[in-house]
XYZ file of C-alpha atoms in Angstrom:
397
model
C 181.978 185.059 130.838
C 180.432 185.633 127.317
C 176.807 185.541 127.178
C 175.175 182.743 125.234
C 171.414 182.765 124.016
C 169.356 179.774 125.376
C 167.972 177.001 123.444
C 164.560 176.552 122.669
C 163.844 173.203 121.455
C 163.077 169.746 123.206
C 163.992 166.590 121.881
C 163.105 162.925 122.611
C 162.732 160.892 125.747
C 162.637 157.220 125.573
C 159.969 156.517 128.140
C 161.060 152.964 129.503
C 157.795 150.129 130.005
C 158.470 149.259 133.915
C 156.080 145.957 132.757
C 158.688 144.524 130.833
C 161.221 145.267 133.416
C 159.021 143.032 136.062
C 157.859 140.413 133.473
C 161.235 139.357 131.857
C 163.073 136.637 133.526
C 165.811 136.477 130.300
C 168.990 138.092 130.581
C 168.371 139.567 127.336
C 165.384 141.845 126.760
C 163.590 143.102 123.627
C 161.298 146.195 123.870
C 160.701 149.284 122.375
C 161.869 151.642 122.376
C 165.023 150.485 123.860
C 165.346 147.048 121.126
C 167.982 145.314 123.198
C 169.483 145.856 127.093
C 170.282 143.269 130.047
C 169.449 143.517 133.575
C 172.551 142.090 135.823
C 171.696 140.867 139.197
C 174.088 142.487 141.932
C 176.637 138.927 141.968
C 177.220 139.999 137.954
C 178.683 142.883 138.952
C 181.939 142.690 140.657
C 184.083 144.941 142.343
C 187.550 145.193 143.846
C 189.865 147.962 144.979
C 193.495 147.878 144.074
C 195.453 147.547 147.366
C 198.732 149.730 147.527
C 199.516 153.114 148.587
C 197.959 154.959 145.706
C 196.768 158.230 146.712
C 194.045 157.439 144.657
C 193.214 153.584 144.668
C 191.847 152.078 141.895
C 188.577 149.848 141.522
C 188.027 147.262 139.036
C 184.547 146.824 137.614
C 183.708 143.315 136.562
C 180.534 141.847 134.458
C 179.391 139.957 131.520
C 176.706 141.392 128.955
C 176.006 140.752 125.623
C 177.694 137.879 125.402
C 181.375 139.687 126.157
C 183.387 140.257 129.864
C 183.631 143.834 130.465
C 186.663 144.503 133.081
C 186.531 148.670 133.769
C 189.531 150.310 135.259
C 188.235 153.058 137.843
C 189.965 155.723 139.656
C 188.425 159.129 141.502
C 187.951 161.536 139.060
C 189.225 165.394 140.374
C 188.351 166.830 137.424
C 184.154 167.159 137.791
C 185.729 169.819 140.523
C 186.349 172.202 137.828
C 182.569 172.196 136.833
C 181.167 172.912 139.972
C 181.863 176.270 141.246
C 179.753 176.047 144.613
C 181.403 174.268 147.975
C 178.626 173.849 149.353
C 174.883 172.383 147.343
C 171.924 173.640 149.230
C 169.091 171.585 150.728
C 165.631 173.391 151.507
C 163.190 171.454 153.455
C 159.510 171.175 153.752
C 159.082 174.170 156.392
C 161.758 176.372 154.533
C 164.594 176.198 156.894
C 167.836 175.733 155.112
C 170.835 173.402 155.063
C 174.136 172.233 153.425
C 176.151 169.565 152.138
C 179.362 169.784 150.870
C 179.895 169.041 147.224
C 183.303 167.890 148.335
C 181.704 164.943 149.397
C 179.564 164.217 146.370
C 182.691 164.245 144.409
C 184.372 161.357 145.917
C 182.370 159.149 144.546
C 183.088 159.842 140.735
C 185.052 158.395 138.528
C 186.931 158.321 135.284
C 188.785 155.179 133.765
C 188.835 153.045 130.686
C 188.015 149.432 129.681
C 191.137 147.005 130.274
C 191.659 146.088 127.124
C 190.988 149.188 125.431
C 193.420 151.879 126.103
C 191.895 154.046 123.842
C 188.060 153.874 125.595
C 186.559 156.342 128.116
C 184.862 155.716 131.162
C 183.088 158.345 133.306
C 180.430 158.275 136.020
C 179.621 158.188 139.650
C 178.607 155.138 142.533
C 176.136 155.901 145.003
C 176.326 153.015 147.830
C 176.849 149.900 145.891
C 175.026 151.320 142.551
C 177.420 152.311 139.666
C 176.058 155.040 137.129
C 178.794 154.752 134.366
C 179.100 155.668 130.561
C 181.636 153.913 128.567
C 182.742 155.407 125.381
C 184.166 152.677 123.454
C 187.246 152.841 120.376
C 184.742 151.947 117.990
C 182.282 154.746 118.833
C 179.681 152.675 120.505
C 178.400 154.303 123.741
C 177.591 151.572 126.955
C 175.388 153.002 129.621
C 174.947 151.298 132.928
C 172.558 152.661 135.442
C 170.933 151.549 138.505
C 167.621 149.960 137.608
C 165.917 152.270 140.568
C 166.713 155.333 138.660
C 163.698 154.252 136.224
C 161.293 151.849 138.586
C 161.900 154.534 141.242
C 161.841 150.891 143.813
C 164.973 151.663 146.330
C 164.788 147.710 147.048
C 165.486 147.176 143.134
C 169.365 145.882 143.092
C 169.279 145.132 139.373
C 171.353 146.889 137.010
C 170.420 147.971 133.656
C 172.822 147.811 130.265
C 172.293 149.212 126.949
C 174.204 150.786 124.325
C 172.935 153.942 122.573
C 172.633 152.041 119.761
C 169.824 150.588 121.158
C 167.295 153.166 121.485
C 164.920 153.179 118.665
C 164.073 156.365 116.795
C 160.664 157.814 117.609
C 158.307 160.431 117.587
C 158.090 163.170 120.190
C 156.622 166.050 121.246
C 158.459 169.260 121.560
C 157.694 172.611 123.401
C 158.537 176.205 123.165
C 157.254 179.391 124.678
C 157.882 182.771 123.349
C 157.392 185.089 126.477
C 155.966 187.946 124.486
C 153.059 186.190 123.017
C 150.652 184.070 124.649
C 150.604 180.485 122.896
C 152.716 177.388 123.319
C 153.536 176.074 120.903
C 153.307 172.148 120.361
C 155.117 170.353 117.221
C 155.952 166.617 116.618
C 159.412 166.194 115.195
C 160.893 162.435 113.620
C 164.528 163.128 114.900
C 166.727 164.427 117.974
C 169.239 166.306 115.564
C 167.528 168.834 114.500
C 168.159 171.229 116.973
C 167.591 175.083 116.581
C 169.956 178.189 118.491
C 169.016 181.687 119.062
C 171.598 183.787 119.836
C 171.910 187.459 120.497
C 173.342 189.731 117.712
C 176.149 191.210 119.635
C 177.548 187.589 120.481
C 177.913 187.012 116.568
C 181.071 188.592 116.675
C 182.951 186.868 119.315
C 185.554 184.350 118.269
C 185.070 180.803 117.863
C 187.767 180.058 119.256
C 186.866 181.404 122.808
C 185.635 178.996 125.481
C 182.025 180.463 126.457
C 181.050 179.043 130.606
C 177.270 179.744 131.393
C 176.842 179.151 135.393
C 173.953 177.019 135.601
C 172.071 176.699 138.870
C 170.020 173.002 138.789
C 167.094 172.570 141.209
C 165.698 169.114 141.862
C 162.036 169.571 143.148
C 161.144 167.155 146.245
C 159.719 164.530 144.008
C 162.563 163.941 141.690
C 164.433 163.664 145.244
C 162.256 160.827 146.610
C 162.177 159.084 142.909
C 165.771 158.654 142.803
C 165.886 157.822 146.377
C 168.307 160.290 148.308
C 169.477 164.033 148.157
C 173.162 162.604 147.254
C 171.821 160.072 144.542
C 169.617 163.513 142.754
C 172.757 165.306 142.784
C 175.033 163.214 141.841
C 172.772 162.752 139.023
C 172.585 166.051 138.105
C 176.098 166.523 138.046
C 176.794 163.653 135.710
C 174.371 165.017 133.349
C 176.010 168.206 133.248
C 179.344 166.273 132.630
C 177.844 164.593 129.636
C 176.285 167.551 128.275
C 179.613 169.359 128.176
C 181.318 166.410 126.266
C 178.602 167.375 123.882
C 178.457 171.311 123.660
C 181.871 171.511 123.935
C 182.925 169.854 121.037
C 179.953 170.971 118.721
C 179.315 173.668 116.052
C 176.779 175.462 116.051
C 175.432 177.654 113.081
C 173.112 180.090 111.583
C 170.787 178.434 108.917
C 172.863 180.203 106.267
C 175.076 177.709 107.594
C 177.601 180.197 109.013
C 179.257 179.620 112.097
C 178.156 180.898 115.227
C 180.158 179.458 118.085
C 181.817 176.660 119.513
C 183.655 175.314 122.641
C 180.679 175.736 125.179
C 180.878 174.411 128.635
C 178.282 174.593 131.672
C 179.941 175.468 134.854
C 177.738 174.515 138.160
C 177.386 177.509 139.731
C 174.591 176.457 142.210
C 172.932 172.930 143.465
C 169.450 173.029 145.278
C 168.048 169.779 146.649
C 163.958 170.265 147.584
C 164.125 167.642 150.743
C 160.199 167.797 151.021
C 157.017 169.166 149.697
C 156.138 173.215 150.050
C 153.259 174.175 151.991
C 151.038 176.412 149.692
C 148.449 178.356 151.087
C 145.047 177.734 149.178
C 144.705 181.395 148.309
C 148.477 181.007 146.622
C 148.833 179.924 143.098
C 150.995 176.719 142.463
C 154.097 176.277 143.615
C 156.653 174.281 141.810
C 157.432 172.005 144.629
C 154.143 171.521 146.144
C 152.902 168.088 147.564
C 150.527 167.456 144.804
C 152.160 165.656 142.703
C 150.289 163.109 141.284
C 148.107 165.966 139.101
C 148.823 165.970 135.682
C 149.483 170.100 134.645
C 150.570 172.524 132.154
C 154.188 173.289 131.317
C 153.544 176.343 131.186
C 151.918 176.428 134.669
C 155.029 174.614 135.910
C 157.318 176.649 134.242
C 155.837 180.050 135.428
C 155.824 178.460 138.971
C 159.192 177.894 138.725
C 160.041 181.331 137.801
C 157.689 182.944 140.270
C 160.939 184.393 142.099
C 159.042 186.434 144.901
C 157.241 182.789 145.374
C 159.563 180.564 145.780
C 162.645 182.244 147.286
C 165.232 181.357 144.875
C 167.683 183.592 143.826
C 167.180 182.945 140.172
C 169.220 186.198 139.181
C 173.165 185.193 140.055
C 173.263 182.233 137.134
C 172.453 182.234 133.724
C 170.275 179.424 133.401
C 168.303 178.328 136.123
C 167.088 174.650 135.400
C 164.636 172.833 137.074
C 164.472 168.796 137.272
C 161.231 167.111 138.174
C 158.408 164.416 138.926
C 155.382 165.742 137.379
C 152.853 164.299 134.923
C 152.742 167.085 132.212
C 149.709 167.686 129.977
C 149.874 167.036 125.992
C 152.640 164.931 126.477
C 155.544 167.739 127.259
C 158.354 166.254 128.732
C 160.115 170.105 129.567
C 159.700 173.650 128.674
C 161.856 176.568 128.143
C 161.509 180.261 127.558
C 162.272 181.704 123.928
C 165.372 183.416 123.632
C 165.799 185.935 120.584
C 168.702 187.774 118.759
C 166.869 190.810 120.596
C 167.998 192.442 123.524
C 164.515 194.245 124.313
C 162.892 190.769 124.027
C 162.623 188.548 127.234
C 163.663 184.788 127.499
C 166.682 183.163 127.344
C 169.914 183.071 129.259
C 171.269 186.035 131.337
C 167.980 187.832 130.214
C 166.160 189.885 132.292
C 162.719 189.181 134.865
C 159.690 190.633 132.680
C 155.867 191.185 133.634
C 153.797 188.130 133.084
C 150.426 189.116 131.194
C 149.258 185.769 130.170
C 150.165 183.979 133.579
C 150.623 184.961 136.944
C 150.012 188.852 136.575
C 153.655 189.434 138.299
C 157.088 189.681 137.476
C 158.919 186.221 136.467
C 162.427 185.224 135.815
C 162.839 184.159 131.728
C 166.518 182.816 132.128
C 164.758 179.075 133.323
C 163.854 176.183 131.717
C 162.312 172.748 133.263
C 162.367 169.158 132.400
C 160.230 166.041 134.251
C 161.342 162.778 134.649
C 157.986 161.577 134.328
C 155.958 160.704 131.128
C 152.039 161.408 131.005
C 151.382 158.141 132.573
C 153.874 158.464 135.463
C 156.311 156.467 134.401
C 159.896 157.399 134.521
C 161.974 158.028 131.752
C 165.520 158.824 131.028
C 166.064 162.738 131.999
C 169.303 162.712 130.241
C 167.835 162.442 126.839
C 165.605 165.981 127.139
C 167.787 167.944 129.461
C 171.089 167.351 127.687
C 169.821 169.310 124.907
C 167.621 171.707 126.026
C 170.687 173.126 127.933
């Protein structure tokens, strides 16, 4: 496994009004900042099993939306096996104690498939119950998303499903947020586009070949809120996994280069070395600093706080040592309008932060040794409103 250095950058979310959600009675919405989606009710969307003896049976996916019939061709995808190297995914509850679920079982409910009459499109995604989470890749480039409306009103009676292409997300400002470990500012910095990401990597991983697959093992924590949002410990995961999925269809086919211009690396790939669900809240004692997965939730606090929670290894019991990014997913209102955070990684060895590095003493925070190979992102703007995780963790990994 080569060692990769971690990214440092956050890009945009695309914080989605709820209002308009509950106030439009069209099928057809306009907002910002998504211009143009549709809510189906649940009869829109249709769906059938092949019968036969196919090992693996197919479904068919029926709906209308924007003003064209959509019929997607489903069957269970093996494949998201080879991402996930745990059996097992690990739930901790509120008193501590410990228990499993096997990610054999999560698995069974993903798919891969293509629309009917495109033979040349993509379809990947997962269905919790009766709620499909699909992206469609279409021959002409143009990306589909379909998602439970829950996911974003966090309302487990909502049956509505949302539809938008990537095409329409307007471009907007954002804030983004970096941390160099060996100084003792955050630094805050508006940027006008998502593209515009930067790479640190470590010298000695200049020379490897480009032509070499690099795997980091990536252990994803979802904190107790994120859990409850979403509405069950197999919806967060699932979740999790898909984003993983669809950051690897990104990394994996990207470039990335030195700003001389000169290629670094390509081919990377996240493998899932470790799932953690947080069932319920941490008790904290009073005399304890904060805990990343305590009940009070509704605070709004620093990133930085958060993040050095989150890395408090002696605190918080996780073994934050056996991956090389450690990546928390969460429900909390952040201060100046942070939407994740992740430890600077350098081209220096002797310099904490990044992934694979090394725990380091904490003289601006905590006073105690902290993990630097972690990183954080909250599904939650300042206001409490959910946004679209995908859009911030996707490229901070």
């Amino acid at each position: 496994m080569d060692r990769l250095e971690s990214p440092v950058t956050w890009t945009a979310c695309i914080p989605l009004h709820l209002d308009s959600f509950a106030a439009s009675s069209s099928k057809r919405c306009e907002i910002t900042p998504l211009s143009e989606f549709e809510l189906l009710q649940p009869a829109r969307l249709v769906s059938r099993r092949s019968l036969g003896s196919d090992a693996l049976p197919t479904q068919h996916l029926h709906f209308v939306a924007f003003s064209r019939q959509f019929h997607l061709v489903l069957k269970p995808d093996r494949s998201y096996a080879s991402q996930l190297h745990p059996v097992v995914s690990t739930l901790i509850a509120q008193n501590g104690s410990r228990s499993e679920l096997k990610t054999k079982e999560l698995l069974e409910d993903f798919f891969t498939g293509y629309i009917d009459d495109q033979p040349g499109s993509r379809v990947t995604g997962y269905a919790d119950r009766h709620r499909f989470h699909l992206t469609v890749y279409e021959t002409d480039f143009n990306v589909l998303n379909i998602e439970p409306l829950s996911l974003l009103t966090g309302n487990q009676s909502e049956d509505r499903t949302l539809v938008y292409y990537d095409s329409g997300m307007n471009s907007t400002e954002f804030w983004c947020g970096l941390h160099n470990p060996s100084g003792n500012e955050t630094l805050v910095e508006t940027a006008a586009a998502a593209g515009s990401w930067r790479r640190y990597r470590r010298s000695a991983d200049l020379q490897t070949s480009s032509t070499r697959r690099r795997v980091c093992r990536l252990q994803l924590i979802a904190d107790h809120a994120f859990v409850a949002h979403v509405g069950s410990v197999s919806a967060a995961l699932k979740f999790l996994i898909k984003a993983t999925d669809d950051a690897n269809r990104i990394f994996f086919n990207s470039v990335f280069t030195t700003s001389s211009g000169e290629v670094n690396f390509t081919a990377i790939s996240f493998e899932v070395s470790s799932l953690v669900a947080m069932t319920g809240p941490t008790a904290v004692p009073a005399s304890e600093a904060m805990h990343f997965n305590d009940a009070n939730i509704h605070r709004e606090v620093s990133a930085y706080q958060l993040l050095e929670a989150f890395a408090d290894f002696r605190q918080n019991g996780l073994n934050l040592f056996a991956h090389c990014l450690n990546h928390l997913v969460a429900f909390r209102r952040l201060k100046k309008r942070l939407l994740g955070l992740a430890y600077q990684g350098t081209q220096f060895r002797s310099q904490p932060g990044g992934l694979c590095s090394n725990p380091s003493y904490s003289i601006h925070g905590r006073h105690t040794y902290v993990a630097r190979n972690v990183g954080l992102t909250t599904f939650s703007n300042n206001k409490g409103e959910a946004i679209d995780v995908f859009l911030i963790t996707s490229p901070q990994l």
